[in-house]
Amino acid sequence: MGAEQVTERFTQLYGARPEGVWAAPGRVNLIGEHTDYNDGFVMPFALPHRAVAAVSRRTDGILRLHSGDIEGGRAEITELRLDTLAPQSDDDWTAYPAGVVWALREAGHEITGADVHLSSTVPTGAGLSSSAALEVVIALALDELYGLGLQRWKLARLCQRAENVYVGAPTGIMDQTASACCEQGHALFLDTRDLSQRQIPFDLAAEGLRLLVVDTQVKHAHSGGEYGKRRAGCEKGAALLGVDALRDVPYAGLDAALARLGDDEEVVRLVRHVVTENHRVERVVSLLRSGETRAIGPVLTEGHASLRDDFRISCPELDLVVDTALANGALGARMTGGGFGGSAIVLAESTETDTLTKAVEESFTASGFTVPRVFEAVPSTGATRLT
Ligand code: GLA
């Protein structure tokens, strides 16, 4: 969806052209899953799929929201009064933009209203951060229109607060930071403890490689209990080990740490995943920096095994993508995002991707699953103003 179409629709809806149009992307995470709420490392990159928002300010304390194409979108405009915005009061897509306005006002920023028309190409419930894209695009638009001068990491924090408190999903900081801070042609190596970042060049095409996203179309939701249970289990592990967060358990000290946890099998598994996953992020960063891109494949696959067997958040469809891709020549494959459905990523030689895609589709049909949506992920630009 381009700036022109969104501008035109906004003008029809609200009777005047918008003050500006902004875009914020969805993301895939290359490696570093369920590490962000453990103060650990992540490595997402931005997708070309994005949320686009046409926005104008209002002065009367009213927020008007409209989207025709976001799941749950309606023909009519939703009108909310800013002074009545309250956590967990909206149960559709409007909670994301409304939550951002709420979080900005809670943080003391004077927002007096807005008219918004939103359109998004980020698949919903696919583990590709469609909600972070909605949050970040609104945060950036209001930051610029109201002259707040907030840095990108700060915008991401406010969006995370909207998601945690207003929407009520206990997620980490990865998705919002990815949408706000990623750069074209790069993956973002992010330390979620202090939000320090490094842009790592990630140009697969130049090396004759491709990264496919396979959206299993199995829907997930992070406000549901399983994500929160994993998070609570990790926090329990950190408390038992006497550290602030599992990030503080060094890879070299993993065996000793697990021995200290004794026979609490569930916590042992969660801790083992987080500590080995942080180590995998560091391995991937160092392989990419030394130009050994193909060698990251097996590390991605190890990450999948850890999410499947230790963290226990995969599902038969995601496992089938990974197994079929590996049996058909992929260099590596794993689920990406929060789990319990959503998408997998597959790293492969460019020459192999057609065969691979066909093999995955056939395996789904043979298993009686809905045929997945497969597309190539090219590291794209983070949130930006379009007009
Ligand atoms: C979801 C959350 C993120 C992160 C991932 C798992 O995408 O929003 O904060 O925890 O799951 O890595």
mmCIF file of N, CA, C and O in Angstrom, residues 263-314:
data_model
loop_
_atom_site.group_PDB
_atom_site.id
_atom_site.type_symbol
_atom_site.label_atom_id
_atom_site.label_comp_id
_atom_site.label_asym_id
_atom_site.label_seq_id
_atom_site.Cartn_x
_atom_site.Cartn_y
_atom_site.Cartn_z
ATOM 1 N N ASP A 263 16.286 -30.938 40.268
ATOM 2 C CA ASP A 263 15.347 -31.738 39.474
ATOM 3 C C ASP A 263 14.103 -30.961 39.048
ATOM 4 O O ASP A 263 13.085 -31.551 38.716
ATOM 5 N N ASP A 264 14.174 -29.630 39.031
ATOM 6 C CA ASP A 264 13.058 -28.843 38.498
ATOM 7 C C ASP A 264 13.180 -28.866 36.968
ATOM 8 O O ASP A 264 13.708 -27.941 36.342
ATOM 9 N N GLU A 265 12.706 -29.971 36.385
ATOM 10 C CA GLU A 265 12.933 -30.265 34.964
ATOM 11 C C GLU A 265 12.461 -29.139 34.037
ATOM 12 O O GLU A 265 13.136 -28.776 33.076
ATOM 13 N N GLU A 266 11.314 -28.548 34.363
ATOM 14 C CA GLU A 266 10.782 -27.516 33.478
ATOM 15 C C GLU A 266 11.689 -26.286 33.465
ATOM 16 O O GLU A 266 12.022 -25.749 32.410
ATOM 17 N N VAL A 267 12.101 -25.852 34.650
ATOM 18 C CA VAL A 267 12.983 -24.677 34.710
ATOM 19 C C VAL A 267 14.332 -24.996 34.069
ATOM 20 O O VAL A 267 14.904 -24.164 33.360
ATOM 21 N N VAL A 268 14.826 -26.200 34.270
ATOM 22 C CA VAL A 268 16.098 -26.608 33.641
ATOM 23 C C VAL A 268 16.003 -26.424 32.119
ATOM 24 O O VAL A 268 16.889 -25.861 31.485
ATOM 25 N N ARG A 269 14.906 -26.861 31.528
ATOM 26 C CA ARG A 269 14.761 -26.767 30.074
ATOM 27 C C ARG A 269 14.702 -25.319 29.593
ATOM 28 O O ARG A 269 15.318 -24.950 28.606
ATOM 29 N N LEU A 270 13.944 -24.501 30.341
ATOM 30 C CA LEU A 270 13.821 -23.092 29.935
ATOM 31 C C LEU A 270 15.174 -22.384 30.023
ATOM 32 O O LEU A 270 15.569 -21.648 29.112
ATOM 33 N N VAL A 271 15.884 -22.628 31.129
ATOM 34 C CA VAL A 271 17.182 -21.971 31.319
ATOM 35 C C VAL A 271 18.161 -22.427 30.223
ATOM 36 O O VAL A 271 18.875 -21.618 29.635
ATOM 37 N N ARG A 272 18.143 -23.732 29.941
ATOM 38 C CA ARG A 272 19.070 -24.241 28.916
ATOM 39 C C ARG A 272 18.784 -23.585 27.563
ATOM 40 O O ARG A 272 19.694 -23.194 26.843
ATOM 41 N N HIS A 273 17.500 -23.429 27.233
ATOM 42 C CA HIS A 273 17.206 -22.759 25.956
ATOM 43 C C HIS A 273 17.761 -21.337 25.927
ATOM 44 O O HIS A 273 18.442 -20.943 24.980
ATOM 45 N N VAL A 274 17.467 -20.563 26.953
ATOM 46 C CA VAL A 274 17.828 -19.135 26.917
ATOM 47 C C VAL A 274 19.345 -18.965 26.867
ATOM 48 O O VAL A 274 19.865 -18.163 26.070
ATOM 49 N N VAL A 275 20.055 -19.743 27.670
ATOM 50 C CA VAL A 275 21.514 -19.574 27.710
ATOM 51 C C VAL A 275 22.146 -20.022 26.390
ATOM 52 O O VAL A 275 23.020 -19.338 25.839
ATOM 53 N N THR A 276 21.693 -21.150 25.851
ATOM 54 C CA THR A 276 22.279 -21.598 24.574
ATOM 55 C C THR A 276 21.851 -20.679 23.426
ATOM 56 O O THR A 276 22.608 -20.445 22.496
ATOM 57 N N GLU A 277 20.656 -20.116 23.511
ATOM 58 C CA GLU A 277 20.170 -19.236 22.435
ATOM 59 C C GLU A 277 20.977 -17.925 22.397
ATOM 60 O O GLU A 277 21.337 -17.453 21.324
ATOM 61 N N ASN A 278 21.273 -17.381 23.567
ATOM 62 C CA ASN A 278 22.133 -16.184 23.584
ATOM 63 C C ASN A 278 23.477 -16.492 22.930
ATOM 64 O O ASN A 278 24.018 -15.678 22.172
ATOM 65 N N HIS A 279 23.998 -17.667 23.234
ATOM 66 C CA HIS A 279 25.277 -18.079 22.652
ATOM 67 C C HIS A 279 25.146 -18.234 21.130
ATOM 68 O O HIS A 279 26.041 -17.854 20.375
ATOM 69 N N ARG A 280 23.996 -18.751 20.678
ATOM 70 C CA ARG A 280 23.792 -18.895 19.228
ATOM 71 C C ARG A 280 23.772 -17.533 18.542
ATOM 72 O O ARG A 280 24.290 -17.377 17.440
ATOM 73 N N VAL A 281 23.179 -16.531 19.183
ATOM 74 C CA VAL A 281 23.178 -15.195 18.561
ATOM 75 C C VAL A 281 24.627 -14.719 18.395
ATOM 76 O O VAL A 281 25.016 -14.237 17.323
ATOM 77 N N GLU A 282 25.415 -14.913 19.429
ATOM 78 C CA GLU A 282 26.815 -14.450 19.337
ATOM 79 C C GLU A 282 27.569 -15.218 18.247
ATOM 80 O O GLU A 282 28.383 -14.641 17.530
ATOM 81 N N ARG A 283 27.262 -16.510 18.118
ATOM 82 C CA ARG A 283 27.920 -17.306 17.061
ATOM 83 C C ARG A 283 27.522 -16.798 15.676
ATOM 84 O O ARG A 283 28.356 -16.670 14.777
ATOM 85 N N VAL A 284 26.244 -16.512 15.494
ATOM 86 C CA VAL A 284 25.776 -16.026 14.184
ATOM 87 C C VAL A 284 26.419 -14.675 13.857
ATOM 88 O O VAL A 284 26.889 -14.450 12.741
ATOM 89 N N VAL A 285 26.490 -13.803 14.845
ATOM 90 C CA VAL A 285 27.111 -12.497 14.598
ATOM 91 C C VAL A 285 28.555 -12.696 14.169
ATOM 92 O O VAL A 285 29.016 -12.108 13.184
ATOM 93 N N SER A 286 29.282 -13.554 14.863
ATOM 94 C CA SER A 286 30.693 -13.678 14.509
ATOM 95 C C SER A 286 30.871 -14.385 13.156
ATOM 96 O O SER A 286 31.754 -14.020 12.382
ATOM 97 N N LEU A 287 29.992 -15.332 12.817
ATOM 98 C CA LEU A 287 30.083 -15.963 11.488
ATOM 99 C C LEU A 287 29.801 -14.943 10.384
ATOM 100 O O LEU A 287 30.496 -14.899 9.365
ATOM 101 N N LEU A 288 28.786 -14.106 10.594
ATOM 102 C CA LEU A 288 28.458 -13.113 9.561
ATOM 103 C C LEU A 288 29.587 -12.103 9.413
ATOM 104 O O LEU A 288 29.922 -11.684 8.302
ATOM 105 N N ARG A 289 30.192 -11.740 10.515
ATOM 106 C CA ARG A 289 31.279 -10.756 10.444
ATOM 107 C C ARG A 289 32.502 -11.316 9.740
ATOM 108 O O ARG A 289 33.269 -10.584 9.133
ATOM 109 N N SER A 290 32.667 -12.649 9.811
ATOM 110 C CA SER A 290 33.833 -13.217 9.116
ATOM 111 C C SER A 290 33.450 -13.761 7.736
ATOM 112 O O SER A 290 34.198 -14.511 7.119
ATOM 113 N N GLY A 291 32.258 -13.392 7.271
ATOM 114 C CA GLY A 291 31.869 -13.740 5.893
ATOM 115 C C GLY A 291 31.455 -15.188 5.700
ATOM 116 O O GLY A 291 31.333 -15.658 4.571
ATOM 117 N N GLU A 292 31.210 -15.913 6.805
ATOM 118 C CA GLU A 292 30.842 -17.341 6.665
ATOM 119 C C GLU A 292 29.324 -17.516 6.745
ATOM 120 O O GLU A 292 28.804 -18.212 7.627
ATOM 121 N N THR A 293 28.623 -16.890 5.812
ATOM 122 C CA THR A 293 27.159 -16.842 5.907
ATOM 123 C C THR A 293 26.519 -18.234 5.857
ATOM 124 O O THR A 293 25.582 -18.504 6.607
ATOM 125 N N ARG A 294 27.051 -19.103 4.986
ATOM 126 C CA ARG A 294 26.435 -20.443 4.892
ATOM 127 C C ARG A 294 26.504 -21.193 6.223
ATOM 128 O O ARG A 294 25.627 -21.987 6.548
ATOM 129 N N ALA A 295 27.539 -20.897 6.985
ATOM 130 C CA ALA A 295 27.741 -21.630 8.253
ATOM 131 C C ALA A 295 26.723 -21.246 9.327
ATOM 132 O O ALA A 295 26.652 -21.909 10.368
ATOM 133 N N ILE A 296 25.919 -20.209 9.089
ATOM 134 C CA ILE A 296 24.901 -19.894 10.119
ATOM 135 C C ILE A 296 23.735 -20.893 10.052
ATOM 136 O O ILE A 296 22.983 -21.031 11.013
ATOM 137 N N GLY A 297 23.615 -21.592 8.905
ATOM 138 C CA GLY A 297 22.480 -22.514 8.730
ATOM 139 C C GLY A 297 22.316 -23.497 9.885
ATOM 140 O O GLY A 297 21.251 -23.556 10.519
ATOM 141 N N PRO A 298 23.361 -24.279 10.192
ATOM 142 C CA PRO A 298 23.219 -25.258 11.285
ATOM 143 C C PRO A 298 22.913 -24.603 12.641
ATOM 144 O O PRO A 298 22.255 -25.227 13.482
ATOM 145 N N VAL A 299 23.357 -23.376 12.830
ATOM 146 C CA VAL A 299 23.075 -22.701 14.113
ATOM 147 C C VAL A 299 21.573 -22.377 14.195
ATOM 148 O O VAL A 299 20.945 -22.522 15.253
ATOM 149 N N LEU A 300 21.002 -21.964 13.063
ATOM 150 C CA LEU A 300 19.551 -21.713 13.039
ATOM 151 C C LEU A 300 18.797 -23.002 13.365
ATOM 152 O O LEU A 300 17.839 -23.009 14.150
ATOM 153 N N THR A 301 19.245 -24.096 12.751
ATOM 154 C CA THR A 301 18.560 -25.379 12.974
ATOM 155 C C THR A 301 18.673 -25.822 14.439
ATOM 156 O O THR A 301 17.694 -26.322 15.016
ATOM 157 N N GLU A 302 19.831 -25.615 15.032
ATOM 158 C CA GLU A 302 19.985 -25.915 16.475
ATOM 159 C C GLU A 302 18.988 -25.103 17.295
ATOM 160 O O GLU A 302 18.420 -25.591 18.271
ATOM 161 N N GLY A 303 18.810 -23.849 16.880
ATOM 162 C CA GLY A 303 17.857 -22.986 17.589
ATOM 163 C C GLY A 303 16.453 -23.566 17.540
ATOM 164 O O GLY A 303 15.707 -23.531 18.524
ATOM 165 N N HIS A 304 16.087 -24.132 16.381
ATOM 166 C CA HIS A 304 14.758 -24.734 16.281
ATOM 167 C C HIS A 304 14.622 -25.913 17.237
ATOM 168 O O HIS A 304 13.612 -26.045 17.949
ATOM 169 N N ALA A 305 15.633 -26.769 17.255
ATOM 170 C CA ALA A 305 15.569 -27.953 18.133
ATOM 171 C C ALA A 305 15.392 -27.503 19.590
ATOM 172 O O ALA A 305 14.615 -28.106 20.351
ATOM 173 N N SER A 306 16.067 -26.444 19.959
ATOM 174 C CA SER A 306 15.993 -25.954 21.337
ATOM 175 C C SER A 306 14.592 -25.400 21.651
ATOM 176 O O SER A 306 14.041 -25.643 22.731
ATOM 177 N N LEU A 307 14.001 -24.700 20.693
ATOM 178 C CA LEU A 307 12.640 -24.165 20.899
ATOM 179 C C LEU A 307 11.606 -25.291 20.929
ATOM 180 O O LEU A 307 10.626 -25.236 21.664
ATOM 181 N N ARG A 308 11.871 -26.321 20.129
ATOM 182 C CA ARG A 308 10.934 -27.454 20.066
ATOM 183 C C ARG A 308 11.046 -28.339 21.312
ATOM 184 O O ARG A 308 10.045 -28.654 21.947
ATOM 185 N N ASP A 309 12.284 -28.679 21.695
ATOM 186 C CA ASP A 309 12.465 -29.700 22.733
ATOM 187 C C ASP A 309 12.599 -29.111 24.140
ATOM 188 O O ASP A 309 12.124 -29.709 25.098
ATOM 189 N N ASP A 310 13.268 -27.962 24.247
ATOM 190 C CA ASP A 310 13.466 -27.384 25.577
ATOM 191 C C ASP A 310 12.396 -26.338 25.914
ATOM 192 O O ASP A 310 11.815 -26.357 26.986
ATOM 193 N N PHE A 311 12.166 -25.405 24.993
ATOM 194 C CA PHE A 311 11.204 -24.339 25.298
ATOM 195 C C PHE A 311 9.772 -24.792 25.024
ATOM 196 O O PHE A 311 8.816 -24.236 25.546
ATOM 197 N N ARG A 312 9.663 -25.788 24.145
ATOM 198 C CA ARG A 312 8.362 -26.421 23.840
ATOM 199 C C ARG A 312 7.285 -25.454 23.344
ATOM 200 O O ARG A 312 6.185 -25.369 23.905
ATOM 201 N N ILE A 313 7.648 -24.724 22.293
ATOM 202 C CA ILE A 313 6.691 -23.762 21.733
ATOM 203 C C ILE A 313 6.515 -23.942 20.233
ATOM 204 O O ILE A 313 5.981 -23.071 19.567
ATOM 205 N N SER A 314 7.004 -25.071 19.691
ATOM 206 C CA SER A 314 6.794 -25.308 18.263
ATOM 207 C C SER A 314 5.420 -25.965 18.080
ATOM 208 O O SER A 314 4.645 -26.082 19.033
#
